[in-house]
Amino acid sequence: MTTYYAARLRPGKLWDPDKPVREQALWDEHARFMDSLFDSGVIILAGPFADRTGSMVIVTAENAEQVYEMFRSDPWTEHDILVVADVKEWIIFLDARERK
């Protein structure tokens, strides 16, 4: 059984609330980092909240610490632009992706 985690990311000190997500500093580097996790199957869903207060990322991992560890090398985490606020194991009861 796959274990999923929901990571809520919050703006850091260098987040500019007046700019959209894709205009934040180091966007290209962050996007490459996230794309690599997505391409490897670690990220299932990811995206910003519409009100620009952060993002939600759903990942597969062994435990919550592994999720925190994977984001430590995100350029946005390294530069305090967007950082992991919390991580919770997510038990999925209903999943439309399994429908045929």
PDB file of C-alpha atoms in Angstrom:
ATOM      1  CA  MET A   1       0.000   0.000   0.000  1.00  0.00           C
ATOM      2  CA  THR A   2       1.315   3.420  -0.947  1.00  0.00           C
ATOM      3  CA  THR A   3       1.687   5.945   1.855  1.00  0.00           C
ATOM      4  CA  TYR A   4       0.798   9.516   0.955  1.00  0.00           C
ATOM      5  CA  TYR A   5       1.739  12.704   2.751  1.00  0.00           C
ATOM      6  CA  ALA A   6       0.236  16.168   2.452  1.00  0.00           C
ATOM      7  CA  ALA A   7       2.829  18.912   2.809  1.00  0.00           C
ATOM      8  CA  ARG A   8       1.593  22.435   3.389  1.00  0.00           C
ATOM      9  CA  LEU A   9       4.137  25.024   2.311  1.00  0.00           C
ATOM     10  CA  ARG A  10       4.029  28.571   3.638  1.00  0.00           C
ATOM     11  CA  PRO A  11       5.678  31.778   2.428  1.00  0.00           C
ATOM     12  CA  GLY A  12       9.115  32.471   3.858  1.00  0.00           C
ATOM     13  CA  LYS A  13      10.791  35.786   4.570  1.00  0.00           C
ATOM     14  CA  LEU A  14      11.703  36.391   0.914  1.00  0.00           C
ATOM     15  CA  TRP A  15       8.237  35.614  -0.494  1.00  0.00           C
ATOM     16  CA  ASP A  16       6.850  38.672  -2.276  1.00  0.00           C
ATOM     17  CA  PRO A  17       3.070  38.777  -1.660  1.00  0.00           C
ATOM     18  CA  ASP A  18       2.651  41.292  -4.479  1.00  0.00           C
ATOM     19  CA  LYS A  19       3.930  38.850  -7.118  1.00  0.00           C
ATOM     20  CA  PRO A  20       2.282  35.769  -8.606  1.00  0.00           C
ATOM     21  CA  VAL A  21       3.958  32.418  -7.960  1.00  0.00           C
ATOM     22  CA  ARG A  22       5.783  32.269 -11.289  1.00  0.00           C
ATOM     23  CA  GLU A  23       7.291  35.716 -10.726  1.00  0.00           C
ATOM     24  CA  GLN A  24       8.862  34.872  -7.363  1.00  0.00           C
ATOM     25  CA  ALA A  25      12.651  34.842  -7.074  1.00  0.00           C
ATOM     26  CA  LEU A  26      14.284  31.573  -8.205  1.00  0.00           C
ATOM     27  CA  TRP A  27      11.083  30.349  -9.875  1.00  0.00           C
ATOM     28  CA  ASP A  28      12.923  28.485 -12.639  1.00  0.00           C
ATOM     29  CA  GLU A  29      15.161  26.652 -10.168  1.00  0.00           C
ATOM     30  CA  HIS A  30      12.192  25.742  -7.959  1.00  0.00           C
ATOM     31  CA  ALA A  31      10.197  24.557 -10.987  1.00  0.00           C
ATOM     32  CA  ARG A  32      13.065  22.280 -12.099  1.00  0.00           C
ATOM     33  CA  PHE A  33      13.277  20.842  -8.583  1.00  0.00           C
ATOM     34  CA  MET A  34       9.532  20.150  -8.454  1.00  0.00           C
ATOM     35  CA  ASP A  35       9.477  18.762 -11.998  1.00  0.00           C
ATOM     36  CA  SER A  36      12.200  16.264 -11.090  1.00  0.00           C
ATOM     37  CA  LEU A  37      10.158  15.000  -8.114  1.00  0.00           C
ATOM     38  CA  PHE A  38       7.054  14.793 -10.296  1.00  0.00           C
ATOM     39  CA  ASP A  39       8.891  12.971 -13.088  1.00  0.00           C
ATOM     40  CA  SER A  40      10.222  10.424 -10.590  1.00  0.00           C
ATOM     41  CA  GLY A  41       6.693   9.738  -9.290  1.00  0.00           C
ATOM     42  CA  VAL A  42       7.233  11.250  -5.826  1.00  0.00           C
ATOM     43  CA  ILE A  43       4.854  14.178  -6.315  1.00  0.00           C
ATOM     44  CA  ILE A  44       1.264  13.155  -6.998  1.00  0.00           C
ATOM     45  CA  LEU A  45      -0.398  16.592  -6.862  1.00  0.00           C
ATOM     46  CA  ALA A  46       1.031  20.061  -6.290  1.00  0.00           C
ATOM     47  CA  GLY A  47       0.021  23.658  -6.625  1.00  0.00           C
ATOM     48  CA  PRO A  48      -0.403  27.029  -4.974  1.00  0.00           C
ATOM     49  CA  PHE A  49      -3.440  28.244  -3.085  1.00  0.00           C
ATOM     50  CA  ALA A  50      -5.377  30.823  -5.105  1.00  0.00           C
ATOM     51  CA  ASP A  51      -5.025  33.409  -2.335  1.00  0.00           C
ATOM     52  CA  ARG A  52      -1.184  33.238  -2.524  1.00  0.00           C
ATOM     53  CA  THR A  53      -0.829  32.060   1.083  1.00  0.00           C
ATOM     54  CA  GLY A  54       1.214  28.984   0.199  1.00  0.00           C
ATOM     55  CA  SER A  55       0.933  25.651  -1.547  1.00  0.00           C
ATOM     56  CA  MET A  56      -0.116  22.044  -1.019  1.00  0.00           C
ATOM     57  CA  VAL A  57       1.948  19.111  -2.248  1.00  0.00           C
ATOM     58  CA  ILE A  58       0.831  15.480  -2.079  1.00  0.00           C
ATOM     59  CA  VAL A  59       3.768  13.064  -2.176  1.00  0.00           C
ATOM     60  CA  THR A  60       4.619   9.418  -1.691  1.00  0.00           C
ATOM     61  CA  ALA A  61       7.196   8.797   1.029  1.00  0.00           C
ATOM     62  CA  GLU A  62       8.232   6.366   3.741  1.00  0.00           C
ATOM     63  CA  ASN A  63       7.575   8.852   6.554  1.00  0.00           C
ATOM     64  CA  ALA A  64       7.056  12.537   7.307  1.00  0.00           C
ATOM     65  CA  GLU A  65      10.754  13.157   7.979  1.00  0.00           C
ATOM     66  CA  GLN A  66      11.563  11.984   4.444  1.00  0.00           C
ATOM     67  CA  VAL A  67       9.186  14.669   3.116  1.00  0.00           C
ATOM     68  CA  TYR A  68      10.881  17.390   5.165  1.00  0.00           C
ATOM     69  CA  GLU A  69      14.263  16.093   3.992  1.00  0.00           C
ATOM     70  CA  MET A  70      13.339  16.114   0.291  1.00  0.00           C
ATOM     71  CA  PHE A  71      12.287  19.767   0.455  1.00  0.00           C
ATOM     72  CA  ARG A  72      15.519  20.849   2.167  1.00  0.00           C
ATOM     73  CA  SER A  73      17.196  20.895  -1.264  1.00  0.00           C
ATOM     74  CA  ASP A  74      14.422  22.941  -2.908  1.00  0.00           C
ATOM     75  CA  PRO A  75      15.933  26.312  -3.892  1.00  0.00           C
ATOM     76  CA  TRP A  76      12.895  28.039  -2.413  1.00  0.00           C
ATOM     77  CA  THR A  77      13.477  26.330   0.942  1.00  0.00           C
ATOM     78  CA  GLU A  78      17.212  27.088   0.833  1.00  0.00           C
ATOM     79  CA  HIS A  79      16.480  30.799   0.260  1.00  0.00           C
ATOM     80  CA  ASP A  80      13.455  31.065   2.607  1.00  0.00           C
ATOM     81  CA  ILE A  81      11.001  31.847  -0.182  1.00  0.00           C
ATOM     82  CA  LEU A  82       8.536  28.984   0.407  1.00  0.00           C
ATOM     83  CA  VAL A  83       9.100  26.470   3.207  1.00  0.00           C
ATOM     84  CA  VAL A  84       7.394  23.387   4.591  1.00  0.00           C
ATOM     85  CA  ALA A  85       4.999  24.419   7.360  1.00  0.00           C
ATOM     86  CA  ASP A  86       3.805  20.921   8.213  1.00  0.00           C
ATOM     87  CA  VAL A  87       3.521  17.390   6.890  1.00  0.00           C
ATOM     88  CA  LYS A  88       0.736  14.938   7.655  1.00  0.00           C
ATOM     89  CA  GLU A  89       0.175  11.357   6.592  1.00  0.00           C
ATOM     90  CA  TRP A  90      -2.927  11.226   4.406  1.00  0.00           C
ATOM     91  CA  ILE A  91      -5.144   8.160   4.302  1.00  0.00           C
ATOM     92  CA  ILE A  92      -7.117   8.092   1.062  1.00  0.00           C
ATOM     93  CA  PHE A  93     -10.483   6.356   1.185  1.00  0.00           C
ATOM     94  CA  LEU A  94     -11.820   7.482  -2.190  1.00  0.00           C
ATOM     95  CA  ASP A  95      -9.671   7.864  -5.288  1.00  0.00           C
ATOM     96  CA  ALA A  96     -11.228   8.541  -8.697  1.00  0.00           C
ATOM     97  CA  ARG A  97      -7.869   7.865 -10.353  1.00  0.00           C
ATOM     98  CA  GLU A  98      -8.545   4.148  -9.741  1.00  0.00           C
ATOM     99  CA  ARG A  99     -11.759   4.157 -11.801  1.00  0.00           C
ATOM    100  CA  LYS A 100     -11.737   2.461 -15.180  1.00  0.00           C
TER     101      LYS A 100
END
